[in-house]
Amino acid sequence: MQRISLFFQILGLAFWSELKRILKDPGAMLVLVGAVLIYPVIYSIAYKNNVLREIPVAVVDMDHSQMSRTMAKMADATQTLKVKTRCGSMKEAQNLFWDGKVNGIILLPRDFEKDIYLGNQTHIGVYCDASYFLMYKETLTGSLASSATLGAGLEIRRLMAAGNNMNEAIQARDPLPLKIHTLYNPSGAYGSYLMPGMILVILQQTLLIGIGLVGGAKVEKMQEGMLKINKTIQKGLVSAVIGRSMAYFLVSVFNMFFTLIILYNWFEFPDKGSLLNIFVVMIPFIFSSIFMGLSVSQLFRRREHSIMFLVFLSPLVLFLTGMSWPSEAIPKALYYVGHIFPSTLITPAYLRLRTMGVALADVRFEFLFLAGQLLFYFTLACITLKLKRKRFQKQMHQ
């Protein structure tokens, strides 16, 4: 009974002392709370339009025929393209492209209409900026759609002239029509694809950086109150680590409520899952991140060291989640190294739960792996804290 009482006494002392350090540290509060409030909102606003629409293009009409004008109108009628100007030469269109006034060029060659009526094959030139992948993809898609629509109309007219009615002509033109159903992200919105995984990375990295800031500040200050607390909780290393983690978990509960509920409803991200299942999986993820942060924070003697090291890792962490590049295409060695970060496993599990609406049993592997990470990093945090105390006591006796 006395041991249980001492356990909770030390846990409470560690919890309150860590929470006070967080609240009194403006830098830590800015990272742990401010960054989580600011970054997801800024990114979500930036992606609010979700898909690229009305990309400005220039049409170079070398034919000046009714058919070429129809083609230009069809390109302008697509959702993705907007014919901003019609140029008389390729040189004029190139200058507009270099000046950034248009993002693509559609070239309609001479004898465009003549070749079509003679049954000869003709070509439409499409020039788009492949250095900006999304712009390139949408410009090409819009050009192909308008070209295919014009070609289909001409083919249907030819079949009707041969004696077929409208329905027969349409069926002959496209005997196997393709019906595409976009699952889980019907609009193809880039923000709806990217932001759910980005939010998880932000939650993890802000925790790691914030814990590193608090840990670095502890080493820098070495206050008398800290010495007293350290001596008091030496008897309960495990309860001290749990108490400290609960302080960060309290902050994380607020962050999860904002990002996973308020932000989701605000920007209407795909949401088909049960919040209960989502938070069940999020608990080992958050605690794994906290214990990882407590372990890593023992490495930093100064606050700025944690920022430099952990911010440097952030692009790599995002890459390894599979959001910017498919996990299957990542070299196996690098992919397995990425499993040291909780975000690598929580991202696919979270997306399946939240976006696809699968059951908790369908993410069993990820949940168990995160639970294993939690135990591993908890043990590591206890070991590193014990070693740090021994080093600290040695320094005090010198």
PDB file of N, CA and C in Angstrom, residues 52-90:
ATOM      1  N   LEU A  52      -6.444  22.055 -58.996  1.00  0.00           N
ATOM      2  CA  LEU A  52      -6.096  23.154 -59.889  1.00  0.00           C
ATOM      3  C   LEU A  52      -7.209  23.349 -60.909  1.00  0.00           C
ATOM      4  N   ARG A  53      -7.654  24.574 -61.048  1.00  0.00           N
ATOM      5  CA  ARG A  53      -8.707  24.905 -62.001  1.00  0.00           C
ATOM      6  C   ARG A  53      -8.280  26.121 -62.822  1.00  0.00           C
ATOM      7  N   GLU A  54      -8.761  26.157 -64.069  1.00  0.00           N
ATOM      8  CA  GLU A  54      -8.556  27.291 -64.962  1.00  0.00           C
ATOM      9  C   GLU A  54      -7.088  27.702 -65.050  1.00  0.00           C
ATOM     10  N   ILE A  55      -6.264  26.744 -65.390  1.00  0.00           N
ATOM     11  CA  ILE A  55      -4.847  27.023 -65.610  1.00  0.00           C
ATOM     12  C   ILE A  55      -4.707  27.860 -66.874  1.00  0.00           C
ATOM     13  N   PRO A  56      -4.057  29.023 -66.802  1.00  0.00           N
ATOM     14  CA  PRO A  56      -3.956  29.883 -67.987  1.00  0.00           C
ATOM     15  C   PRO A  56      -3.043  29.276 -69.053  1.00  0.00           C
ATOM     16  N   VAL A  57      -3.562  29.175 -70.266  1.00  0.00           N
ATOM     17  CA  VAL A  57      -2.790  28.649 -71.390  1.00  0.00           C
ATOM     18  C   VAL A  57      -2.933  29.592 -72.579  1.00  0.00           C
ATOM     19  N   ALA A  58      -1.971  29.504 -73.473  1.00  0.00           N
ATOM     20  CA  ALA A  58      -2.021  30.263 -74.729  1.00  0.00           C
ATOM     21  C   ALA A  58      -2.270  29.294 -75.875  1.00  0.00           C
ATOM     22  N   VAL A  59      -3.123  29.684 -76.812  1.00  0.00           N
ATOM     23  CA  VAL A  59      -3.394  28.873 -78.000  1.00  0.00           C
ATOM     24  C   VAL A  59      -2.732  29.535 -79.201  1.00  0.00           C
ATOM     25  N   VAL A  60      -1.873  28.784 -79.874  1.00  0.00           N
ATOM     26  CA  VAL A  60      -1.240  29.263 -81.105  1.00  0.00           C
ATOM     27  C   VAL A  60      -1.991  28.628 -82.265  1.00  0.00           C
ATOM     28  N   ASP A  61      -2.837  29.413 -82.916  1.00  0.00           N
ATOM     29  CA  ASP A  61      -3.688  28.910 -84.012  1.00  0.00           C
ATOM     30  C   ASP A  61      -3.028  29.256 -85.340  1.00  0.00           C
ATOM     31  N   MET A  62      -2.403  28.268 -85.938  1.00  0.00           N
ATOM     32  CA  MET A  62      -1.734  28.473 -87.225  1.00  0.00           C
ATOM     33  C   MET A  62      -2.670  28.191 -88.397  1.00  0.00           C
ATOM     34  N   ASP A  63      -3.883  27.700 -88.113  1.00  0.00           N
ATOM     35  CA  ASP A  63      -4.804  27.318 -89.181  1.00  0.00           C
ATOM     36  C   ASP A  63      -5.876  28.382 -89.427  1.00  0.00           C
ATOM     37  N   HIS A  64      -6.321  29.040 -88.341  1.00  0.00           N
ATOM     38  CA  HIS A  64      -7.352  30.093 -88.436  1.00  0.00           C
ATOM     39  C   HIS A  64      -8.602  29.590 -89.150  1.00  0.00           C
ATOM     40  N   SER A  65      -9.034  28.384 -88.795  1.00  0.00           N
ATOM     41  CA  SER A  65     -10.214  27.791 -89.405  1.00  0.00           C
ATOM     42  C   SER A  65     -11.309  27.641 -88.357  1.00  0.00           C
ATOM     43  N   GLN A  66     -12.500  27.288 -88.829  1.00  0.00           N
ATOM     44  CA  GLN A  66     -13.613  27.058 -87.920  1.00  0.00           C
ATOM     45  C   GLN A  66     -13.307  25.906 -86.965  1.00  0.00           C
ATOM     46  N   MET A  67     -12.644  24.866 -87.485  1.00  0.00           N
ATOM     47  CA  MET A  67     -12.316  23.702 -86.667  1.00  0.00           C
ATOM     48  C   MET A  67     -11.302  24.045 -85.586  1.00  0.00           C
ATOM     49  N   SER A  68     -10.294  24.836 -85.923  1.00  0.00           N
ATOM     50  CA  SER A  68      -9.277  25.202 -84.936  1.00  0.00           C
ATOM     51  C   SER A  68      -9.873  26.106 -83.860  1.00  0.00           C
ATOM     52  N   ARG A  69     -10.812  26.983 -84.257  1.00  0.00           N
ATOM     53  CA  ARG A  69     -11.471  27.837 -83.259  1.00  0.00           C
ATOM     54  C   ARG A  69     -12.356  27.005 -82.326  1.00  0.00           C
ATOM     55  N   THR A  70     -12.986  25.983 -82.891  1.00  0.00           N
ATOM     56  CA  THR A  70     -13.798  25.080 -82.061  1.00  0.00           C
ATOM     57  C   THR A  70     -12.931  24.346 -81.044  1.00  0.00           C
ATOM     58  N   MET A  71     -11.765  23.916 -81.499  1.00  0.00           N
ATOM     59  CA  MET A  71     -10.843  23.234 -80.595  1.00  0.00           C
ATOM     60  C   MET A  71     -10.414  24.156 -79.449  1.00  0.00           C
ATOM     61  N   ALA A  72     -10.121  25.401 -79.768  1.00  0.00           N
ATOM     62  CA  ALA A  72      -9.725  26.361 -78.727  1.00  0.00           C
ATOM     63  C   ALA A  72     -10.858  26.600 -77.741  1.00  0.00           C
ATOM     64  N   LYS A  73     -12.107  26.675 -78.252  1.00  0.00           N
ATOM     65  CA  LYS A  73     -13.252  26.869 -77.363  1.00  0.00           C
ATOM     66  C   LYS A  73     -13.456  25.668 -76.446  1.00  0.00           C
ATOM     67  N   MET A  74     -13.232  24.464 -76.979  1.00  0.00           N
ATOM     68  CA  MET A  74     -13.384  23.258 -76.157  1.00  0.00           C
ATOM     69  C   MET A  74     -12.338  23.215 -75.048  1.00  0.00           C
ATOM     70  N   ALA A  75     -11.109  23.633 -75.362  1.00  0.00           N
ATOM     71  CA  ALA A  75     -10.072  23.686 -74.334  1.00  0.00           C
ATOM     72  C   ALA A  75     -10.451  24.674 -73.239  1.00  0.00           C
ATOM     73  N   ASP A  76     -11.016  25.808 -73.653  1.00  0.00           N
ATOM     74  CA  ASP A  76     -11.416  26.827 -72.688  1.00  0.00           C
ATOM     75  C   ASP A  76     -12.614  26.378 -71.862  1.00  0.00           C
ATOM     76  N   ALA A  77     -13.431  25.455 -72.415  1.00  0.00           N
ATOM     77  CA  ALA A  77     -14.629  24.994 -71.714  1.00  0.00           C
ATOM     78  C   ALA A  77     -14.330  23.951 -70.643  1.00  0.00           C
ATOM     79  N   THR A  78     -13.131  23.378 -70.661  1.00  0.00           N
ATOM     80  CA  THR A  78     -12.781  22.395 -69.635  1.00  0.00           C
ATOM     81  C   THR A  78     -12.608  23.090 -68.289  1.00  0.00           C
ATOM     82  N   GLN A  79     -12.746  22.323 -67.213  1.00  0.00           N
ATOM     83  CA  GLN A  79     -12.584  22.896 -65.870  1.00  0.00           C
ATOM     84  C   GLN A  79     -11.138  23.250 -65.569  1.00  0.00           C
ATOM     85  N   THR A  80     -10.216  22.539 -66.176  1.00  0.00           N
ATOM     86  CA  THR A  80      -8.816  22.712 -65.804  1.00  0.00           C
ATOM     87  C   THR A  80      -8.107  23.817 -66.578  1.00  0.00           C
ATOM     88  N   LEU A  81      -8.596  24.156 -67.775  1.00  0.00           N
ATOM     89  CA  LEU A  81      -7.882  25.110 -68.631  1.00  0.00           C
ATOM     90  C   LEU A  81      -8.686  26.390 -68.840  1.00  0.00           C
ATOM     91  N   LYS A  82      -7.953  27.472 -69.008  1.00  0.00           N
ATOM     92  CA  LYS A  82      -8.544  28.760 -69.384  1.00  0.00           C
ATOM     93  C   LYS A  82      -7.659  29.374 -70.459  1.00  0.00           C
ATOM     94  N   VAL A  83      -8.214  29.502 -71.663  1.00  0.00           N
ATOM     95  CA  VAL A  83      -7.450  30.102 -72.763  1.00  0.00           C
ATOM     96  C   VAL A  83      -7.348  31.598 -72.500  1.00  0.00           C
ATOM     97  N   LYS A  84      -6.178  32.003 -72.032  1.00  0.00           N
ATOM     98  CA  LYS A  84      -5.992  33.398 -71.660  1.00  0.00           C
ATOM     99  C   LYS A  84      -5.755  34.278 -72.869  1.00  0.00           C
ATOM    100  N   THR A  85      -5.093  33.730 -73.880  1.00  0.00           N
ATOM    101  CA  THR A  85      -4.795  34.522 -75.075  1.00  0.00           C
ATOM    102  C   THR A  85      -4.600  33.601 -76.271  1.00  0.00           C
ATOM    103  N   ARG A  86      -4.857  34.145 -77.446  1.00  0.00           N
ATOM    104  CA  ARG A  86      -4.581  33.448 -78.700  1.00  0.00           C
ATOM    105  C   ARG A  86      -3.447  34.173 -79.401  1.00  0.00           C
ATOM    106  N   CYS A  87      -2.393  33.448 -79.667  1.00  0.00           N
ATOM    107  CA  CYS A  87      -1.178  34.045 -80.230  1.00  0.00           C
ATOM    108  C   CYS A  87      -1.065  33.720 -81.719  1.00  0.00           C
ATOM    109  N   GLY A  88      -0.411  34.642 -82.429  1.00  0.00           N
ATOM    110  CA  GLY A  88      -0.219  34.435 -83.858  1.00  0.00           C
ATOM    111  C   GLY A  88       1.036  33.660 -84.201  1.00  0.00           C
ATOM    112  N   SER A  89       1.918  33.482 -83.202  1.00  0.00           N
ATOM    113  CA  SER A  89       3.170  32.758 -83.462  1.00  0.00           C
ATOM    114  C   SER A  89       3.621  32.053 -82.200  1.00  0.00           C
ATOM    115  N   MET A  90       4.445  31.033 -82.390  1.00  0.00           N
ATOM    116  CA  MET A  90       4.987  30.293 -81.259  1.00  0.00           C
ATOM    117  C   MET A  90       5.918  31.171 -80.434  1.00  0.00           C
TER     118      MET A  90
END
